[in-house]
XYZ file of C-alpha atoms in Angstrom:
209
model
C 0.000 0.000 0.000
C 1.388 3.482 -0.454
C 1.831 5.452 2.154
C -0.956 7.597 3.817
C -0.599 11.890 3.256
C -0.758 13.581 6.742
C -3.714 15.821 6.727
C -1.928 18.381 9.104
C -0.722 21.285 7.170
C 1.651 21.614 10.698
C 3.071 18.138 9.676
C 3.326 18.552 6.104
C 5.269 22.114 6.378
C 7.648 20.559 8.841
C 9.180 17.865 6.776
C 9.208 20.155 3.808
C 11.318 22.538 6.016
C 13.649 19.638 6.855
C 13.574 18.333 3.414
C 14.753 21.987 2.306
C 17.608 21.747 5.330
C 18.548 18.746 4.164
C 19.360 19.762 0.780
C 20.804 22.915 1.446
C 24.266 21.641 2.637
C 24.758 23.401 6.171
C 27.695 22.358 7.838
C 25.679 22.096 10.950
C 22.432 23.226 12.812
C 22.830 26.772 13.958
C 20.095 29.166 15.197
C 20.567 32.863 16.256
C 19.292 32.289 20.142
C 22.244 30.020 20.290
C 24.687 32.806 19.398
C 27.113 33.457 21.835
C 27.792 37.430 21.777
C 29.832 37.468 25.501
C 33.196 38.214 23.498
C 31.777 40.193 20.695
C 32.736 44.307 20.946
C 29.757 46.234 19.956
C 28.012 43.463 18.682
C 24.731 44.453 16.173
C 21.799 42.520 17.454
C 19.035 45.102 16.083
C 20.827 44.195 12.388
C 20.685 40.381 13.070
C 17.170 40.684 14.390
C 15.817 42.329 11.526
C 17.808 40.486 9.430
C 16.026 37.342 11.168
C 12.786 38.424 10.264
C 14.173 37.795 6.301
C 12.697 40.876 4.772
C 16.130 41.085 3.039
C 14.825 37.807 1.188
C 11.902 38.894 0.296
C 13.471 42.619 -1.225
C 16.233 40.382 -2.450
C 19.295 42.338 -1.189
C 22.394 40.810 0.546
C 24.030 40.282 3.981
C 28.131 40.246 4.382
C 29.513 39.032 7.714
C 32.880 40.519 8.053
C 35.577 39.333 10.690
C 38.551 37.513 12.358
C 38.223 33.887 12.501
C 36.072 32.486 15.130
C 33.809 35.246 15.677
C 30.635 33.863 14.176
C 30.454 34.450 11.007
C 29.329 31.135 9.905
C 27.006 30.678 12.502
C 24.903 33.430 12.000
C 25.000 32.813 8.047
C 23.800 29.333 8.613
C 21.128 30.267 11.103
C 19.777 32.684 8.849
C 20.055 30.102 6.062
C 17.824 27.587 7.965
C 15.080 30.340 9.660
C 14.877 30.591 5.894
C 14.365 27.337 4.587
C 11.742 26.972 7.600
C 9.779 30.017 5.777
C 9.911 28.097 2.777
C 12.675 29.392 0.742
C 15.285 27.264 -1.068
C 18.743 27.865 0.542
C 22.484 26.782 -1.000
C 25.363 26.550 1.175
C 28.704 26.131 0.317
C 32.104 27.996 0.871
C 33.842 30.139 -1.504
C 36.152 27.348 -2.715
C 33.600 25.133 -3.601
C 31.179 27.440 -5.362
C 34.259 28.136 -7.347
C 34.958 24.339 -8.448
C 31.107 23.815 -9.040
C 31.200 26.631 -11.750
C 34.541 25.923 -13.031
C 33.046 22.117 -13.238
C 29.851 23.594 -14.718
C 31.847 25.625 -17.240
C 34.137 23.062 -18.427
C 31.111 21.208 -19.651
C 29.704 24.261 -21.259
C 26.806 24.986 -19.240
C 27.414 27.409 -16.856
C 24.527 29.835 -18.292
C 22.678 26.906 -17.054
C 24.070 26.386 -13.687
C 23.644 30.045 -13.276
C 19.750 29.506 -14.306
C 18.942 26.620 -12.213
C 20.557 28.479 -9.135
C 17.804 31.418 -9.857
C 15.208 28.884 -7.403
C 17.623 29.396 -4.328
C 15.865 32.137 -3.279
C 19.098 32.593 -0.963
C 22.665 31.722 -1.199
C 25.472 31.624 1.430
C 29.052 31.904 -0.251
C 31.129 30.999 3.191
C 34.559 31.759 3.766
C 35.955 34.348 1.014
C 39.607 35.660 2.050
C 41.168 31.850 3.265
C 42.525 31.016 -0.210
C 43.275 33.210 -2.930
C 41.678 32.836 -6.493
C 43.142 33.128 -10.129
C 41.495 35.525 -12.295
C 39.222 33.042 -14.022
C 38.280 31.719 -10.864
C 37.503 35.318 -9.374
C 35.264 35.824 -12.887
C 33.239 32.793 -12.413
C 32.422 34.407 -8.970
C 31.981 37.790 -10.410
C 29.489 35.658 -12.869
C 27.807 34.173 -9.752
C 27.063 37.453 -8.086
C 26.260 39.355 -10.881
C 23.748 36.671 -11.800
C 22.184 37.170 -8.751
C 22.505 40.600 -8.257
C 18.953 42.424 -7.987
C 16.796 38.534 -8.707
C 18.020 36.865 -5.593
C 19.295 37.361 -1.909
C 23.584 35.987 -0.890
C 25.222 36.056 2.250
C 28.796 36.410 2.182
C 31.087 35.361 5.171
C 34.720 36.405 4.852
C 37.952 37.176 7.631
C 39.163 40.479 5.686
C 37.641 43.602 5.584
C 36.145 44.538 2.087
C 39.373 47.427 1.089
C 41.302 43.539 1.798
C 39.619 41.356 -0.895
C 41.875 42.264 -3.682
C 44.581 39.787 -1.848
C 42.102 37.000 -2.303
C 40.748 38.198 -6.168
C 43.295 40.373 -7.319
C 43.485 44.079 -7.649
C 41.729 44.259 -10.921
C 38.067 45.531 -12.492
C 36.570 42.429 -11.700
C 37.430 42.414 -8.030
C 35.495 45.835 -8.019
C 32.633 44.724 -10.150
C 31.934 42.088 -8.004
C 32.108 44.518 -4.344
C 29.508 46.871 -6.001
C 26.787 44.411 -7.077
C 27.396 42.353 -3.976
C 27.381 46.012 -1.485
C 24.984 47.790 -3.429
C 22.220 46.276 -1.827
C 23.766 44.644 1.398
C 23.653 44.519 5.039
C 27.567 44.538 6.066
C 27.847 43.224 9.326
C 31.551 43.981 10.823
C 32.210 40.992 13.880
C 35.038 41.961 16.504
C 36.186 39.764 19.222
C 37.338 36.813 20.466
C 37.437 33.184 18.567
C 34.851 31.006 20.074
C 36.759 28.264 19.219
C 40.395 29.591 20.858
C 38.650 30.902 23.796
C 39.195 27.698 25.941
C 43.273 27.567 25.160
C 45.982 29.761 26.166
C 47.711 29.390 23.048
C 50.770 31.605 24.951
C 50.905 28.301 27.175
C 50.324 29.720 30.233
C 47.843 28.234 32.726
């Protein structure tokens, strides 16, 4: 016998929410209550709340998450991510790197116009961890092609350790590089992090006890 449909809409929206979780590759389950701002300087929360509330989806502009390692970054990007999948928007998570390989892949086989298309039902995008390795110029195009794509149709979040005047060490100090900080900034949140790593703050790396 095939299985029997739930008739509670409750149900139903709930394992479409994880089904849309699922897919969208988080690294792991983050939510902004769990956010830890104790070693945070002047940390933003009326940004992140509205930010939470995903009207930046719906008017399809950006959020950038800018700071040292180990200050959040990622956690708020994912945490937005899945609040947005659980409103019923398709979310894509991956980091900088491997956006890059999936469009280089995507262009060797001569469909990256179509890559680019099929992307358009993300409603949001998370391009984690720009500024750890650098890019060559065609690498930096492809994610000029990326963000350009989406520029004005769809919402990204961008998580990177180097301040915005810094991203020409990771894409080169070239017209592209620039292209691709005014369609990303234009319309964008930009959401500077300062403080301690999360993940350091248990060792004295200095050795001392």
């Amino acid at each position: 016998m095939p299985p029997q449909s739930t008739g509670n809409p409750a149900v139903r929206e709930g394992s479409s929410a994880e089904s849309r979780i699922r897919a969208a590759g988080f690294p792991a389950r983050k939510t902004l209550e769990d956010f830890d701002d104790e070693h945070q300087r002047a940390f933003d929360w009326e940004t992140i709340t509205r930010l939470g509330a995903l009207d930046f989806v719906e008017a399809r502009r950006n959020a950038v998450f800018l700071g040292p390692p180990g200050t959040g970054k990622t956690h708020l990007a994912v945490a937005l991510g899945i609040r947005a999948c659980q409103a019923g928007h398709d979310v894509a998570f991956a980091t900088a790197t491997e956006w890059v390989d999936r469009l280089t892949a995507a262009q060797s086989a001569g469909r990256l116009g179509e890559e680019l298309a099929r992307l358009d039902r993300h409603t949001l995008l998370v391009i984690d961890e720009i500024g750890y390795v650098p890019f060559s110029p065609d690498e930096t195009r492809l994610l000029f092609r990326l963000v350009s794509h989406r520029y004005e149709r769809a919402s990204t979040i961008v998580t990177s350790d180097k301040p915005l005047a810094q991203w020409t060490e990771t894409f080169g100090d070239g017209p592209v590089t620039y292209a691709l900080l005014d369609r990303l900034v234009h319309h964008a949140d930009v959401i500077g992090l300062k403080g301690d790593s999360f993940r350091l703050r248990d060792h004295d790396l200095a050795g001392r006890r």
